Coordinates of C-alpha atoms in Angstrom, one line a residue:
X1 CA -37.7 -7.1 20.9
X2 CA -37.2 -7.8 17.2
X3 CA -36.9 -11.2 16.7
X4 CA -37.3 -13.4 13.6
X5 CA -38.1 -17.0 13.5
X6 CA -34.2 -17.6 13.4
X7 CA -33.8 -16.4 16.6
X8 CA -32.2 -13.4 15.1
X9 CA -32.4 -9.9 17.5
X10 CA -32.2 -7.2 15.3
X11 CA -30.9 -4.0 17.6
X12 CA -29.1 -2.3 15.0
X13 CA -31.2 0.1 12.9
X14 CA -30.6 2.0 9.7
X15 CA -32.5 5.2 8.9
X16 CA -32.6 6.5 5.2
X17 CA -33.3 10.3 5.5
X18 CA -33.0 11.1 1.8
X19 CA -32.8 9.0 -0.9
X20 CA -31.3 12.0 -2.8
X21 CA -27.4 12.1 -3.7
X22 CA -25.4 14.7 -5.2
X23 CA -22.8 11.8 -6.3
X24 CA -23.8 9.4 -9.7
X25 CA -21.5 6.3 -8.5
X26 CA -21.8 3.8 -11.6
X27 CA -22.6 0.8 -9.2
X28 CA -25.3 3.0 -7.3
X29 CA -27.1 5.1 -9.7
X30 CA -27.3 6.0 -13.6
X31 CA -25.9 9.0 -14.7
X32 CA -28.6 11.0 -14.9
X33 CA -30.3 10.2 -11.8
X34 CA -33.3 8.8 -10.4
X35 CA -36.9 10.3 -9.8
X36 CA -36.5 11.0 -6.3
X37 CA -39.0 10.5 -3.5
X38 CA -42.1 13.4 -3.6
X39 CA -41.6 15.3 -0.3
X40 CA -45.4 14.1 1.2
X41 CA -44.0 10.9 0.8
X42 CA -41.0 11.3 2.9
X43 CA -40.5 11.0 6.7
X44 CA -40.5 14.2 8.4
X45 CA -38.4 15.0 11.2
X46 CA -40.9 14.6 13.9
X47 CA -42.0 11.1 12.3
X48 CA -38.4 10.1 12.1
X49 CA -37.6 10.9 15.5
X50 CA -40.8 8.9 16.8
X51 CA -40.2 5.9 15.1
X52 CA -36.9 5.9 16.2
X53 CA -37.9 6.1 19.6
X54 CA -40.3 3.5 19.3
X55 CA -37.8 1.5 18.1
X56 CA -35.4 2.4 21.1
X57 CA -37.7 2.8 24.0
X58 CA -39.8 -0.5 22.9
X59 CA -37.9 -2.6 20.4
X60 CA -35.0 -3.1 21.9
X61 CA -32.8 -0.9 19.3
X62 CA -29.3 -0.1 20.4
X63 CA -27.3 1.9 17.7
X64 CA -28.8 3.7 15.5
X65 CA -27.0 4.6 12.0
X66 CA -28.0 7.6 9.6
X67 CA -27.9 7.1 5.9
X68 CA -29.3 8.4 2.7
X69 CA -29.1 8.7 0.0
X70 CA -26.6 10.9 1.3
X71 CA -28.0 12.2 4.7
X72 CA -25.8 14.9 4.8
X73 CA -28.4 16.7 2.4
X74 CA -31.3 16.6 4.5
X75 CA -31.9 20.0 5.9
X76 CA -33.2 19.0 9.5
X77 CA -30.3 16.5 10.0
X78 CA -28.1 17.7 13.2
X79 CA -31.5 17.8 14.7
X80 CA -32.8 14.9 14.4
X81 CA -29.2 13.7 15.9
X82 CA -30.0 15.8 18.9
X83 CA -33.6 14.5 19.7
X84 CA -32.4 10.9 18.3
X85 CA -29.2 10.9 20.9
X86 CA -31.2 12.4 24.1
X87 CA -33.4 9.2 24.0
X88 CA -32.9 7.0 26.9
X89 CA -32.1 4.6 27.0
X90 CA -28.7 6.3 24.3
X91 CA -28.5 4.4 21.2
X92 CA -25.3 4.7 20.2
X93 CA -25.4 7.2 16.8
X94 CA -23.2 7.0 13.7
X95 CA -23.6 8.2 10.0
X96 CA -23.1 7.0 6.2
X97 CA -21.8 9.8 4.2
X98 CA -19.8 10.2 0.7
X99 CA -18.1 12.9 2.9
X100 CA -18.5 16.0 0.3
X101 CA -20.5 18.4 3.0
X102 CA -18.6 17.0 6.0
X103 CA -16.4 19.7 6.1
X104 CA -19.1 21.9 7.2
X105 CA -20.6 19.4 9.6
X106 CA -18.7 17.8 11.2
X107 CA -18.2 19.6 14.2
X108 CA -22.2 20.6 15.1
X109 CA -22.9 16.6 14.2
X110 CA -20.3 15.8 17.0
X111 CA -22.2 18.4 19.6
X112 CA -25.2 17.4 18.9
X113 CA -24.5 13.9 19.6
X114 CA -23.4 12.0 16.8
X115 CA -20.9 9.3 18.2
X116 CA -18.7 8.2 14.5
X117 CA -18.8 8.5 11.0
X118 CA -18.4 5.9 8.0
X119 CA -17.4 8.1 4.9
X120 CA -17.1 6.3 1.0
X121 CA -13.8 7.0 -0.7
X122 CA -13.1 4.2 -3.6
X123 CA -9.9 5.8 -4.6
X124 CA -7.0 8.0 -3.7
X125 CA -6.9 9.5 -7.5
X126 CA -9.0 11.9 -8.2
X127 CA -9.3 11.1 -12.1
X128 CA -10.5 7.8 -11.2
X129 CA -12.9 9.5 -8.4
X130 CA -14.6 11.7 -11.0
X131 CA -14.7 8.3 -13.5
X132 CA -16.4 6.2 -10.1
X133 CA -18.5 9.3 -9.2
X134 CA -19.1 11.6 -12.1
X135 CA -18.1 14.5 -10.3
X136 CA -14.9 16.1 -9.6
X137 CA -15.4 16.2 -6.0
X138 CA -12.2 14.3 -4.5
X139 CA -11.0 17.4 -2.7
X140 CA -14.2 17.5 -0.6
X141 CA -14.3 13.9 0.4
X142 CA -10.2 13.9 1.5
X143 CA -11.5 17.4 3.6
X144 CA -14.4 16.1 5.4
X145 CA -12.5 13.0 6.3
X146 CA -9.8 15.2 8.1
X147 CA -12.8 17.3 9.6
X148 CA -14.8 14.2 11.3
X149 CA -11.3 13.2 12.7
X150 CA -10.6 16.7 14.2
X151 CA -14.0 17.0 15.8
X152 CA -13.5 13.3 17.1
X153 CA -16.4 11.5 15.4
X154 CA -13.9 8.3 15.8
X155 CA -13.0 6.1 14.6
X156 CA -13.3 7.7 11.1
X157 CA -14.2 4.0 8.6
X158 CA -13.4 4.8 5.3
X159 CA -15.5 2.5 3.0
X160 CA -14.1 1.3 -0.3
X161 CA -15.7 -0.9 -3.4
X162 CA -13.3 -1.8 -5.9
X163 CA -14.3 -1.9 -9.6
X164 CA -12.6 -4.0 -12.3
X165 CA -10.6 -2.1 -14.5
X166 CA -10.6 1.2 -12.1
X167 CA -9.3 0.8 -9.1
X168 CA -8.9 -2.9 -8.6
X169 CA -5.0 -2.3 -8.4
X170 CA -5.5 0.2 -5.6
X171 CA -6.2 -1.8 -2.3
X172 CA -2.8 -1.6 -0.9
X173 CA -2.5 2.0 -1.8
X174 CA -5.7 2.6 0.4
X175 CA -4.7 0.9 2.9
X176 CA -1.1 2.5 3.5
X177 CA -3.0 5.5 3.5
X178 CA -5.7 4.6 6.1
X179 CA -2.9 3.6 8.8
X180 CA -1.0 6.8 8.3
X181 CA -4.4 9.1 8.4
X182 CA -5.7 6.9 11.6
X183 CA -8.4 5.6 9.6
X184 CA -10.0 2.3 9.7
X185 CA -10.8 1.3 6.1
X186 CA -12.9 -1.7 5.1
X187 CA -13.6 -2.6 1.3
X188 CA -16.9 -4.1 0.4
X189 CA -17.8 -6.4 -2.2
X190 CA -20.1 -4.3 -4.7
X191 CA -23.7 -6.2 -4.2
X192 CA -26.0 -5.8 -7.0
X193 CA -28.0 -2.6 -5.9
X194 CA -27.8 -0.5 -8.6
X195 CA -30.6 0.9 -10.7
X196 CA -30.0 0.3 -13.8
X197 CA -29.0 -3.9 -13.0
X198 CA -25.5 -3.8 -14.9
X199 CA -24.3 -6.0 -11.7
X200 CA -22.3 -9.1 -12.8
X201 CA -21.1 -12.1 -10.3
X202 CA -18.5 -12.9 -12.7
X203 CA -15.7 -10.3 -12.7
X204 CA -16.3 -8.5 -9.7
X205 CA -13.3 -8.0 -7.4
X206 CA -14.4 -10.9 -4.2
X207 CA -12.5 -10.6 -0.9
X208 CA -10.0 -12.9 -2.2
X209 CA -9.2 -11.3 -4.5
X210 CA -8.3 -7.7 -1.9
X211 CA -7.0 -10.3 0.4
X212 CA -4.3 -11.1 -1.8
X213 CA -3.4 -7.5 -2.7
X214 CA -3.2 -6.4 0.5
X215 CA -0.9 -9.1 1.5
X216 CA 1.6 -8.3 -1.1
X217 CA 2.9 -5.0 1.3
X218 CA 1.1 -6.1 4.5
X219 CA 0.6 -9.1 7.1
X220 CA -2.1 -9.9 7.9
X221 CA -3.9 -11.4 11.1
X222 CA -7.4 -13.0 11.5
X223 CA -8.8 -10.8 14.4
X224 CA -11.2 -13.7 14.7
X225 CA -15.3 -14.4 15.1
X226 CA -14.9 -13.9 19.1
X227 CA -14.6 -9.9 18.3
X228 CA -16.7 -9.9 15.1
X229 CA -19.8 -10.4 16.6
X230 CA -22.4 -9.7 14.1
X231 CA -20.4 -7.1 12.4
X232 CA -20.4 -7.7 8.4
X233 CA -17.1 -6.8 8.4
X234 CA -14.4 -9.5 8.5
X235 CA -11.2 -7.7 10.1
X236 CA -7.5 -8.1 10.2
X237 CA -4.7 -6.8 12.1
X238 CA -1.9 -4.8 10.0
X239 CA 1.4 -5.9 10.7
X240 CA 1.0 -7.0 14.0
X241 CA -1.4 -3.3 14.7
X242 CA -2.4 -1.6 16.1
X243 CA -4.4 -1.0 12.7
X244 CA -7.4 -3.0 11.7
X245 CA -8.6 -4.0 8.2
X246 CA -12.0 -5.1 7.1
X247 CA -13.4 -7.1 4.4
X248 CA -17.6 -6.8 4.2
X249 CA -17.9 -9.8 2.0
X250 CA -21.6 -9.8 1.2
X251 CA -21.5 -11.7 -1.8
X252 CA -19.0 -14.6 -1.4
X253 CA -19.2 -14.7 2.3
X254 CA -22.6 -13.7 3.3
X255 CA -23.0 -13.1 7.2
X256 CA -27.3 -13.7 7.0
X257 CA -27.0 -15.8 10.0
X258 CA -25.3 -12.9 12.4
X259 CA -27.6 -10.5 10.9
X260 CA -28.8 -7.7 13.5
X261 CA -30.1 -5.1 11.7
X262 CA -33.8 -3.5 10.7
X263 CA -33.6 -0.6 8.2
X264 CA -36.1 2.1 8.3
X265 CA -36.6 3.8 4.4
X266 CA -36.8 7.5 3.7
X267 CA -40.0 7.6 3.2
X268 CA -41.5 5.0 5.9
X269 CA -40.8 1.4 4.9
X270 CA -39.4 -1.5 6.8
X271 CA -37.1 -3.3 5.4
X272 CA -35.7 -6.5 6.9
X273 CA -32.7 -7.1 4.8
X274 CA -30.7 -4.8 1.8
X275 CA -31.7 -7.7 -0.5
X276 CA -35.6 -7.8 0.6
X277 CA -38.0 -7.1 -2.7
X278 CA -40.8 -6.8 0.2
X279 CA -41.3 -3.8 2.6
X280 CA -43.6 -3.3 5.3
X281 CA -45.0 0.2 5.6
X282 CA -44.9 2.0 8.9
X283 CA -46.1 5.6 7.4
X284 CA -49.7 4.8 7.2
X285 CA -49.7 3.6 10.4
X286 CA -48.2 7.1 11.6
X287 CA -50.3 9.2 9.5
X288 CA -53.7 7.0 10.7
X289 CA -53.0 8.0 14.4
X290 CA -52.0 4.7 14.9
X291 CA -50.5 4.6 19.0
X292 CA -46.8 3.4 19.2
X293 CA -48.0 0.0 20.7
X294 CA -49.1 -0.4 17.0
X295 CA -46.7 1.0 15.0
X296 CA -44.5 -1.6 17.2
X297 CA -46.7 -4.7 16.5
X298 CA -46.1 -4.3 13.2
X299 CA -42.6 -4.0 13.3
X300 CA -42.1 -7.1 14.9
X301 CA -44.5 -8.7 12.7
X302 CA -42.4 -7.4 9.9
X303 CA -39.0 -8.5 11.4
X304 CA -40.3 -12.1 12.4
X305 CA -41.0 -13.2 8.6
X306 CA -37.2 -12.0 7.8
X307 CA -36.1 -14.7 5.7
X308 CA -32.9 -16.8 6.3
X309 CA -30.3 -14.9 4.0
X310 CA -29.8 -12.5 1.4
X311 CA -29.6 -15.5 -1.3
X312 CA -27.4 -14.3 -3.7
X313 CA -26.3 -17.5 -4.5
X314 CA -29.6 -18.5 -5.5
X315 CA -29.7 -18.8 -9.4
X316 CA -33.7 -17.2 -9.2
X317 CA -32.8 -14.4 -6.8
X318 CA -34.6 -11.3 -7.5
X319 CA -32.1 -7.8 -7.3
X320 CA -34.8 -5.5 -5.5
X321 CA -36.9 -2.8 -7.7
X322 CA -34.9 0.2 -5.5
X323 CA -31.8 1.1 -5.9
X324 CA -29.0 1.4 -2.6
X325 CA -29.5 5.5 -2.7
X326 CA -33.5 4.8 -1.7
X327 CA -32.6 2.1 0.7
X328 CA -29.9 3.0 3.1
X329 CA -26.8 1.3 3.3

């Protein structure tokens, strides 16, 4: 079991497969790019299968969620989906993407075992899209949401950050849109994880702030904390629903003390928290011949020095050295 000295059980795990992207979102990464991981320092797919396992078969994981980078580049994925689904007992299995090769994927992703998808879409225009993204690449996204929904990686969540002065005026437009495609969208505050540390507190668009747009075309209704659980996402019933809306606050309504996650970095690293500027590394261990009674020691050991929250509030808090592509969302 992963427990902190909280009392905190993480059983939700986040895998980084690649911290490679082939978008340049301006809240994520810098225009040109980053100096991406050196493959010897990167999992490979046997590593990434066997920590996952440890993690399952000994730690008390549950679900296990795929993200990048954009995970939909690396090469050995619908495999790893396959060994990473046939563990026993099943974790359930979803996946981060921006969407742009789901098209392709969707359906082998789905036989192989992958349970749902969570796809990035900021904006139904695709002049703003190639502003957010710098790429012209709106087509693809709208494409591989339709394909994940065909090959029943449901529910399809559509995530959304809204930027000031871009698509801040959009979040009832999104939303209308989500309910007629069967989606479930859920914007999230942007949280200062981007390279190049332009994130301000003071203009950014809070939950509020969506809140209040949304309810200028919808109604809105608390679902409540009873089916929140330790999901970050704050959700509403639309107009009575069937359709849910969710609001991942992180920033001005932080959910540290629900937190149930561990996240495992592309190229070995625990993390215990998005936020954390300290990692714990589980690679050496693998490549030393370590046994998996070790490699899980150490996990726990990491997990119970997780710190109480995120502390984003705090006026000394630290944004962490790596960027969200390197980390996993």
């Amino acid at each position: 079991m992963l427990i902190d000295t909280y009392g905190r059980v993480a059983t939700d795990l986040r895998v980084s497969l690649t911290d490679r992207c082939n978008l340049r979102c301006t809240y994520c990464m810098p225009e040109e790019g980053l100096q991406w991981l050196a493959k010897p320092d990167l999992l490979t797919d046997d590593e990434i299968v066997r920590l996952v396992g440890i993690a399952v078969t000994s730690l008390g994981v549950e679900e296990v969620r795929f993200t990048g980078g954009e995970p939909l580049l690396r090469p050995g994925l619908v495999g790893i989906v396959e060994r990473v689904a046939a563990l026993e007992p099943r974790p359930q299995t979803s996946l981060t993407t921006n969407g742009i090769g789901l098209r392709r994927t969707a359906a082998a992703l789905k036989a192989a075992g992958l349970d749902r998808v969570n796809v990035s879409l900021d904006t139904l225009r695709p002049d703003v899209f190639k502003t957010l993204t710098r790429r012209d690449r709106h087509r693809d996204v709208i494409d591989g949401l339709h394909a994940a929904r065909e090959a029943g990686l449901t529910p399809v969540k559509v995530n959304s950050v809204l930027m000031p002065g871009l698509n801040d005026d959009e979040a009832p437009d999104l939303l209308a849109w989500a309910v007629e495609q069967d989606y479930e969208l859920r914007f999230i505050e942007q949280m200062p994880l981007d390279a190049q540390h332009g994130w301000k507190r003071d203009g950014m668009i809070t939950a509020g702030d969506i809140l209040a747009s949304l309810r200028t075309r919808f109604e809105l209704t608390p679902e409540g904390d009873e089916e929140r659980g330790s999901a970050p996402a704050e959700r509403w019933l639309v107009d009575g629903g069937p359709h849910r809306v969710g609001v991942i606050a992180s920033v001005t309504r932080p959910f540290c003390a629900a937190c149930d996650r561990t996240r495992l970095t592309a190229d070995g690293q625990i993390r215990t928290c998005l936020f954390a500027t300290e990692e714990t590394d589980l690679r050496a261990a693998l490549r030393s011949g370590a046994p998996d009674e070790e490699i899980a020691r150490i996990w726990k050991h990491a997990m119970w020095g997780k710190k109480a929250g995120a502390g984003l509030d705090d006026p000394a808090f630290v944004q962490p050295d790596r960027p969200m592509s390197a980390i996993g969302g």
